């Protein structure tokens, strides 16, 4: 396998990075109404390019490489696309197109309407996010990755404050400052690696890097910096206000796509740059943070009064899932590209599609009702069945019901957990599904309730937007079929098979129980649930409030900053201890 | 102590001061300045490494310098974006506080 010469189809990698940026610059030059047109020209072209890369990758049967200007590393810069990169490129193109269709209704500028700054910025930023993500996926060296990551942040932050209110500006500023803190840590790690090994090209570096103080410190610093940008618990201080406050079309981009960039970079670091340096202990810590994110994120989600904040906290919980695969990917003490990695990438794609659908559905409900108070959602199911269906499908897809992508990912991870004897991750994987089910059940129970009085003044919403949301949710729900090629099709069972149906029902039942015990009473009281408070209910209410307080404490700037330092220390310690053993 | 070690120690001090400021200073502008101090620490370290890593008889390794200038541009852009955000925040709320808003409320 040749990683330092251009392959056939390599030029496509440069094109897929350039195209969104060219579209963006054209948009700036043409201005006003033309931006949206530029975006709608770029979207199908970008999708076609991603498809072309996938085909070329399949035909070549190896990593696609493109040397910029023909200069080979270490002096030159290479773009490379391996399996995970190709999968992410395709998925992101699909999701961007879906979000673009959805956003048409919100950010359209017809001939007779005055151009607005929000619409102009939205289309530019959408293309910028897309280009930056493509660069993250295909970059072949750690410094280009740093630049790509910064581009992604610069494009993501303004999306938070498109509405321009004080609250969203504050959320954007918090996001920006915390992300900058993360990127300095990443850069420091990269500089240390350059100092130690004299190159930043990923395959070259992977060949020479050895466990030692330089590699441990660099890996710990870079990982923690990236976790801050991904908002993995306990470094999520910026996520809920940012994702919950942005317009729906922007929240979908932030939640489904932007956080995947820094997550993918953690993947690159651990699996491609330093597979021999990473230790099982450090991976357990990473996945342990993921498990904590699932529990805390889900419970705080259950206690939210507003739908968009609930979905934002659900993102925080889902980020936890993306890190569960790290300890399961070890074979004989070394990280390997195997089923667990495929499961992780599949999980990320499943989350990207489902979460985009979910935020869109929440946004549509908000647009139609003029509010998104969960307690007052009764009757929405009748008023806007498509949006509610999209929410339900996204929820099912996130829970991991057959044949969703999350289901297949869970299956692969469960097998890996069993194979390596790490039974505790089996518990987390199964329990996590119930936690996901809990907030989906809570919202659907409120949406499906019969209203006391017929809903008045429901504003009509664009049907294209509703279909876009439903389409993305369906993509996630049927994702397992798309993955049949790379993984065995025997893994996909008939969803109505007795065993599968049993598991699904058990998960939903568990979720309903969690929702009943941990959510705010007002939500179920309105549904006609009994009012009497037993001792159990009182205990769980106190528990829920305690976790909410804990989350608020963790999200304080000082706490998060100190936790960041603590995590760096822990990672260095675990990397060192693992090598000595 | 040779020059490179002195530079490396300076870099450590700058990163430390920056980190301290980022964590403890509540005002966003001070946090931004702290970020810049921390970034400068990293840049100083990178420059010192260029001197030490110079092989093949060159006065200094040119690659870190090329990367440095890019990193400085990125940090400058980050500072500009943050200041713009901060100005907008002050314009619309008359405060520049990042204080925890009651997110669980309303």
PDB file of C-alpha atoms in Angstrom, chain A residues 85-273:
ATOM      1  CA  UNK A  85     -13.026   9.091   6.015  1.00  0.00           C
ATOM      2  CA  UNK A  86     -14.960   7.975   2.913  1.00  0.00           C
ATOM      3  CA  UNK A  87     -17.927   6.910   5.047  1.00  0.00           C
ATOM      4  CA  UNK A  88     -17.963  10.237   6.895  1.00  0.00           C
ATOM      5  CA  UNK A  89     -17.587  12.250   3.660  1.00  0.00           C
ATOM      6  CA  UNK A  90     -20.631  10.521   2.192  1.00  0.00           C
ATOM      7  CA  UNK A  91     -22.703  10.815   5.346  1.00  0.00           C
ATOM      8  CA  UNK A  92     -21.912  14.491   5.840  1.00  0.00           C
ATOM      9  CA  UNK A  93     -22.781  15.300   2.217  1.00  0.00           C
ATOM     10  CA  UNK A  94     -26.127  13.567   2.638  1.00  0.00           C
ATOM     11  CA  UNK A  95     -26.910  15.336   5.898  1.00  0.00           C
ATOM     12  CA  UNK A  96     -25.867  18.741   4.538  1.00  0.00           C
ATOM     13  CA  UNK A  97     -28.216  18.285   1.569  1.00  0.00           C
ATOM     14  CA  UNK A  98     -31.052  17.273   3.914  1.00  0.00           C
ATOM     15  CA  UNK A  99     -30.440  20.263   6.172  1.00  0.00           C
ATOM     16  CA  UNK A 100     -30.215  22.550   3.126  1.00  0.00           C
ATOM     17  CA  UNK A 101     -33.649  21.433   1.943  1.00  0.00           C
ATOM     18  CA  UNK A 102     -35.031  21.972   5.436  1.00  0.00           C
ATOM     19  CA  UNK A 103     -33.487  25.425   5.773  1.00  0.00           C
ATOM     20  CA  UNK A 104     -34.981  26.663   2.500  1.00  0.00           C
ATOM     21  CA  UNK A 105     -38.183  27.615   4.281  1.00  0.00           C
ATOM     22  CA  UNK A 106     -36.424  29.509   7.087  1.00  0.00           C
ATOM     23  CA  UNK A 107     -33.720  31.262   5.127  1.00  0.00           C
ATOM     24  CA  UNK A 108     -35.289  31.763   1.728  1.00  0.00           C
ATOM     25  CA  UNK A 109     -35.013  35.229   0.184  1.00  0.00           C
ATOM     26  CA  UNK A 110     -37.707  35.626  -2.529  1.00  0.00           C
ATOM     27  CA  UNK A 111     -37.522  38.522  -4.983  1.00  0.00           C
ATOM     28  CA  UNK A 112     -39.974  40.747  -3.123  1.00  0.00           C
ATOM     29  CA  UNK A 113     -38.450  40.282   0.343  1.00  0.00           C
ATOM     30  CA  UNK A 114     -35.586  42.343   1.715  1.00  0.00           C
ATOM     31  CA  UNK A 115     -32.393  40.386   2.138  1.00  0.00           C
ATOM     32  CA  UNK A 116     -31.591  39.502   5.723  1.00  0.00           C
ATOM     33  CA  UNK A 117     -28.205  39.114   7.327  1.00  0.00           C
ATOM     34  CA  UNK A 118     -29.227  35.861   9.048  1.00  0.00           C
ATOM     35  CA  UNK A 119     -30.104  34.165   5.744  1.00  0.00           C
ATOM     36  CA  UNK A 120     -26.957  35.448   4.031  1.00  0.00           C
ATOM     37  CA  UNK A 121     -24.753  34.236   6.899  1.00  0.00           C
ATOM     38  CA  UNK A 122     -26.534  30.913   7.233  1.00  0.00           C
ATOM     39  CA  UNK A 123     -25.835  29.709   3.694  1.00  0.00           C
ATOM     40  CA  UNK A 124     -22.226  30.914   3.829  1.00  0.00           C
ATOM     41  CA  UNK A 125     -21.627  29.205   7.150  1.00  0.00           C
ATOM     42  CA  UNK A 126     -23.312  25.995   6.025  1.00  0.00           C
ATOM     43  CA  UNK A 127     -20.869  25.744   3.126  1.00  0.00           C
ATOM     44  CA  UNK A 128     -17.953  26.697   5.391  1.00  0.00           C
ATOM     45  CA  UNK A 129     -18.837  23.975   7.896  1.00  0.00           C
ATOM     46  CA  UNK A 130     -19.076  21.474   5.065  1.00  0.00           C
ATOM     47  CA  UNK A 131     -15.712  22.410   3.569  1.00  0.00           C
ATOM     48  CA  UNK A 132     -13.993  22.404   6.970  1.00  0.00           C
ATOM     49  CA  UNK A 133     -15.430  18.983   7.802  1.00  0.00           C
ATOM     50  CA  UNK A 134     -14.292  17.565   4.464  1.00  0.00           C
ATOM     51  CA  UNK A 135     -10.824  18.895   5.212  1.00  0.00           C
ATOM     52  CA  UNK A 136     -10.894  17.228   8.657  1.00  0.00           C
ATOM     53  CA  UNK A 137     -11.763  13.901   7.055  1.00  0.00           C
ATOM     54  CA  UNK A 138      -9.108  13.920   4.329  1.00  0.00           C
ATOM     55  CA  UNK A 139      -6.202  15.758   6.001  1.00  0.00           C
ATOM     56  CA  UNK A 140      -3.084  13.653   6.171  1.00  0.00           C
ATOM     57  CA  UNK A 141      -1.081  15.619   8.727  1.00  0.00           C
ATOM     58  CA  UNK A 142      -1.699  16.938  12.211  1.00  0.00           C
ATOM     59  CA  UNK A 143      -1.111  20.599  11.400  1.00  0.00           C
ATOM     60  CA  UNK A 144      -3.561  20.725   8.487  1.00  0.00           C
ATOM     61  CA  UNK A 145      -5.973  19.037  10.861  1.00  0.00           C
ATOM     62  CA  UNK A 146      -5.433  21.869  13.347  1.00  0.00           C
ATOM     63  CA  UNK A 147      -6.251  24.436  10.695  1.00  0.00           C
ATOM     64  CA  UNK A 148      -9.304  22.436   9.603  1.00  0.00           C
ATOM     65  CA  UNK A 149     -10.491  22.223  13.184  1.00  0.00           C
ATOM     66  CA  UNK A 150     -10.169  25.972  13.636  1.00  0.00           C
ATOM     67  CA  UNK A 151     -12.064  26.616  10.395  1.00  0.00           C
ATOM     68  CA  UNK A 152     -14.801  24.360  11.714  1.00  0.00           C
ATOM     69  CA  UNK A 153     -14.989  26.298  14.977  1.00  0.00           C
ATOM     70  CA  UNK A 154     -15.013  29.670  13.216  1.00  0.00           C
ATOM     71  CA  UNK A 155     -17.867  28.467  11.011  1.00  0.00           C
ATOM     72  CA  UNK A 156     -19.757  26.834  13.869  1.00  0.00           C
ATOM     73  CA  UNK A 157     -19.671  29.663  16.420  1.00  0.00           C
ATOM     74  CA  UNK A 158     -21.540  32.284  14.353  1.00  0.00           C
ATOM     75  CA  UNK A 159     -24.250  29.686  13.622  1.00  0.00           C
ATOM     76  CA  UNK A 160     -25.043  29.753  17.344  1.00  0.00           C
ATOM     77  CA  UNK A 161     -25.840  33.465  17.343  1.00  0.00           C
ATOM     78  CA  UNK A 162     -27.643  33.877  14.009  1.00  0.00           C
ATOM     79  CA  UNK A 163     -30.656  35.169  15.914  1.00  0.00           C
ATOM     80  CA  UNK A 164     -28.445  37.900  17.422  1.00  0.00           C
ATOM     81  CA  UNK A 165     -30.103  38.017  20.854  1.00  0.00           C
ATOM     82  CA  UNK A 166     -28.038  38.588  23.985  1.00  0.00           C
ATOM     83  CA  UNK A 167     -28.595  35.057  25.206  1.00  0.00           C
ATOM     84  CA  UNK A 168     -27.325  33.429  22.004  1.00  0.00           C
ATOM     85  CA  UNK A 169     -24.378  35.836  21.753  1.00  0.00           C
ATOM     86  CA  UNK A 170     -23.342  34.836  25.248  1.00  0.00           C
ATOM     87  CA  UNK A 171     -23.663  31.153  24.333  1.00  0.00           C
ATOM     88  CA  UNK A 172     -21.548  31.735  21.219  1.00  0.00           C
ATOM     89  CA  UNK A 173     -18.860  33.555  23.193  1.00  0.00           C
ATOM     90  CA  UNK A 174     -18.681  30.753  25.765  1.00  0.00           C
ATOM     91  CA  UNK A 175     -18.400  28.220  22.956  1.00  0.00           C
ATOM     92  CA  UNK A 176     -15.686  30.233  21.233  1.00  0.00           C
ATOM     93  CA  UNK A 177     -13.524  30.771  24.320  1.00  0.00           C
ATOM     94  CA  UNK A 178     -13.774  27.180  25.493  1.00  0.00           C
ATOM     95  CA  UNK A 179     -13.057  25.865  22.004  1.00  0.00           C
ATOM     96  CA  UNK A 180      -9.989  28.149  21.795  1.00  0.00           C
ATOM     97  CA  UNK A 181      -8.752  26.693  25.067  1.00  0.00           C
ATOM     98  CA  UNK A 182      -9.125  23.237  23.521  1.00  0.00           C
ATOM     99  CA  UNK A 183      -7.328  24.184  20.335  1.00  0.00           C
ATOM    100  CA  UNK A 184      -4.300  25.586  22.192  1.00  0.00           C
ATOM    101  CA  UNK A 185      -3.986  22.259  24.018  1.00  0.00           C
ATOM    102  CA  UNK A 186      -4.185  20.442  20.679  1.00  0.00           C
ATOM    103  CA  UNK A 187      -1.556  22.706  19.112  1.00  0.00           C
ATOM    104  CA  UNK A 188       0.733  22.260  22.115  1.00  0.00           C
ATOM    105  CA  UNK A 189       0.497  18.494  21.701  1.00  0.00           C
ATOM    106  CA  UNK A 190       1.243  18.757  17.978  1.00  0.00           C
ATOM    107  CA  UNK A 191       4.264  20.987  18.663  1.00  0.00           C
ATOM    108  CA  UNK A 192       5.611  18.485  21.201  1.00  0.00           C
ATOM    109  CA  UNK A 193       5.239  15.688  18.649  1.00  0.00           C
ATOM    110  CA  UNK A 194       7.092  17.718  16.038  1.00  0.00           C
ATOM    111  CA  UNK A 195       9.835  18.421  18.554  1.00  0.00           C
ATOM    112  CA  UNK A 196      10.114  14.754  19.412  1.00  0.00           C
ATOM    113  CA  UNK A 197       9.850  13.168  15.980  1.00  0.00           C
ATOM    114  CA  UNK A 198      10.381  15.899  13.384  1.00  0.00           C
ATOM    115  CA  UNK A 199       7.253  15.233  11.310  1.00  0.00           C
ATOM    116  CA  UNK A 200       3.496  15.686  11.536  1.00  0.00           C
ATOM    117  CA  UNK A 201       2.520  13.450   8.600  1.00  0.00           C
ATOM    118  CA  UNK A 202       0.247  10.771  10.068  1.00  0.00           C
ATOM    119  CA  UNK A 203       1.735   7.574   8.550  1.00  0.00           C
ATOM    120  CA  UNK A 204       5.328   8.857   8.970  1.00  0.00           C
ATOM    121  CA  UNK A 205       4.626   9.761  12.582  1.00  0.00           C
ATOM    122  CA  UNK A 206       2.881   6.436  13.256  1.00  0.00           C
ATOM    123  CA  UNK A 207       6.049   4.688  12.070  1.00  0.00           C
ATOM    124  CA  UNK A 208       8.392   6.440  14.500  1.00  0.00           C
ATOM    125  CA  UNK A 209       6.366   7.346  17.569  1.00  0.00           C
ATOM    126  CA  UNK A 210       7.244   5.317  20.671  1.00  0.00           C
ATOM    127  CA  UNK A 211       5.702   5.308  24.142  1.00  0.00           C
ATOM    128  CA  UNK A 212       7.525   7.848  26.276  1.00  0.00           C
ATOM    129  CA  UNK A 213       7.017  11.172  28.034  1.00  0.00           C
ATOM    130  CA  UNK A 214       6.688  13.128  24.759  1.00  0.00           C
ATOM    131  CA  UNK A 215       4.083  10.818  23.244  1.00  0.00           C
ATOM    132  CA  UNK A 216       2.129  10.469  26.503  1.00  0.00           C
ATOM    133  CA  UNK A 217       1.951  14.196  27.119  1.00  0.00           C
ATOM    134  CA  UNK A 218       1.117  14.966  23.491  1.00  0.00           C
ATOM    135  CA  UNK A 219      -1.644  12.357  23.294  1.00  0.00           C
ATOM    136  CA  UNK A 220      -3.139  13.468  26.622  1.00  0.00           C
ATOM    137  CA  UNK A 221      -3.079  17.181  25.717  1.00  0.00           C
ATOM    138  CA  UNK A 222      -4.480  16.667  22.236  1.00  0.00           C
ATOM    139  CA  UNK A 223      -7.190  14.267  23.390  1.00  0.00           C
ATOM    140  CA  UNK A 224      -8.410  16.559  26.160  1.00  0.00           C
ATOM    141  CA  UNK A 225      -8.312  19.585  23.859  1.00  0.00           C
ATOM    142  CA  UNK A 226     -10.454  17.714  21.346  1.00  0.00           C
ATOM    143  CA  UNK A 227     -12.830  16.495  24.049  1.00  0.00           C
ATOM    144  CA  UNK A 228     -13.414  20.124  25.011  1.00  0.00           C
ATOM    145  CA  UNK A 229     -14.380  20.847  21.402  1.00  0.00           C
ATOM    146  CA  UNK A 230     -16.544  17.732  21.173  1.00  0.00           C
ATOM    147  CA  UNK A 231     -18.237  18.607  24.507  1.00  0.00           C
ATOM    148  CA  UNK A 232     -17.814  15.202  26.084  1.00  0.00           C
ATOM    149  CA  UNK A 233     -18.890  15.208  29.731  1.00  0.00           C
ATOM    150  CA  UNK A 234     -17.504  16.879  31.912  1.00  0.00           C
ATOM    151  CA  UNK A 235     -16.291  19.450  29.346  1.00  0.00           C
ATOM    152  CA  UNK A 236     -19.731  20.271  27.954  1.00  0.00           C
ATOM    153  CA  UNK A 237     -20.241  23.689  29.504  1.00  0.00           C
ATOM    154  CA  UNK A 238     -20.920  25.366  26.181  1.00  0.00           C
ATOM    155  CA  UNK A 239     -23.121  22.799  24.476  1.00  0.00           C
ATOM    156  CA  UNK A 240     -26.640  23.060  25.948  1.00  0.00           C
ATOM    157  CA  UNK A 241     -27.099  26.846  25.598  1.00  0.00           C
ATOM    158  CA  UNK A 242     -25.410  26.889  22.180  1.00  0.00           C
ATOM    159  CA  UNK A 243     -27.327  23.998  20.632  1.00  0.00           C
ATOM    160  CA  UNK A 244     -30.568  24.786  22.418  1.00  0.00           C
ATOM    161  CA  UNK A 245     -30.607  28.477  21.516  1.00  0.00           C
ATOM    162  CA  UNK A 246     -29.681  28.457  17.823  1.00  0.00           C
ATOM    163  CA  UNK A 247     -32.336  28.369  15.063  1.00  0.00           C
ATOM    164  CA  UNK A 248     -33.360  24.773  14.258  1.00  0.00           C
ATOM    165  CA  UNK A 249     -31.542  24.649  10.915  1.00  0.00           C
ATOM    166  CA  UNK A 250     -28.346  25.817  12.652  1.00  0.00           C
ATOM    167  CA  UNK A 251     -28.772  23.520  15.672  1.00  0.00           C
ATOM    168  CA  UNK A 252     -29.062  20.605  13.269  1.00  0.00           C
ATOM    169  CA  UNK A 253     -25.717  21.550  11.676  1.00  0.00           C
ATOM    170  CA  UNK A 254     -24.023  22.046  15.052  1.00  0.00           C
ATOM    171  CA  UNK A 255     -25.365  18.929  16.692  1.00  0.00           C
ATOM    172  CA  UNK A 256     -25.257  16.535  13.775  1.00  0.00           C
ATOM    173  CA  UNK A 257     -22.056  17.681  12.073  1.00  0.00           C
ATOM    174  CA  UNK A 258     -19.761  20.138  13.846  1.00  0.00           C
ATOM    175  CA  UNK A 259     -19.050  18.021  16.931  1.00  0.00           C
ATOM    176  CA  UNK A 260     -18.249  15.036  14.689  1.00  0.00           C
ATOM    177  CA  UNK A 261     -15.187  16.894  13.369  1.00  0.00           C
ATOM    178  CA  UNK A 262     -13.272  16.925  16.648  1.00  0.00           C
ATOM    179  CA  UNK A 263     -14.563  13.444  17.493  1.00  0.00           C
ATOM    180  CA  UNK A 264     -13.163  12.134  14.212  1.00  0.00           C
ATOM    181  CA  UNK A 265      -9.838  13.706  15.068  1.00  0.00           C
ATOM    182  CA  UNK A 266      -9.696  11.807  18.386  1.00  0.00           C
ATOM    183  CA  UNK A 267     -10.298   8.689  16.305  1.00  0.00           C
ATOM    184  CA  UNK A 268      -7.433   9.603  13.969  1.00  0.00           C
ATOM    185  CA  UNK A 269      -5.068  10.251  16.863  1.00  0.00           C
ATOM    186  CA  UNK A 270      -5.803   7.052  18.731  1.00  0.00           C
ATOM    187  CA  UNK A 271      -6.210   4.645  15.835  1.00  0.00           C
ATOM    188  CA  UNK A 272      -3.867   6.029  13.163  1.00  0.00           C
ATOM    189  CA  UNK A 273      -1.210   8.180  14.820  1.00  0.00           C
TER     190      UNK A 273
END
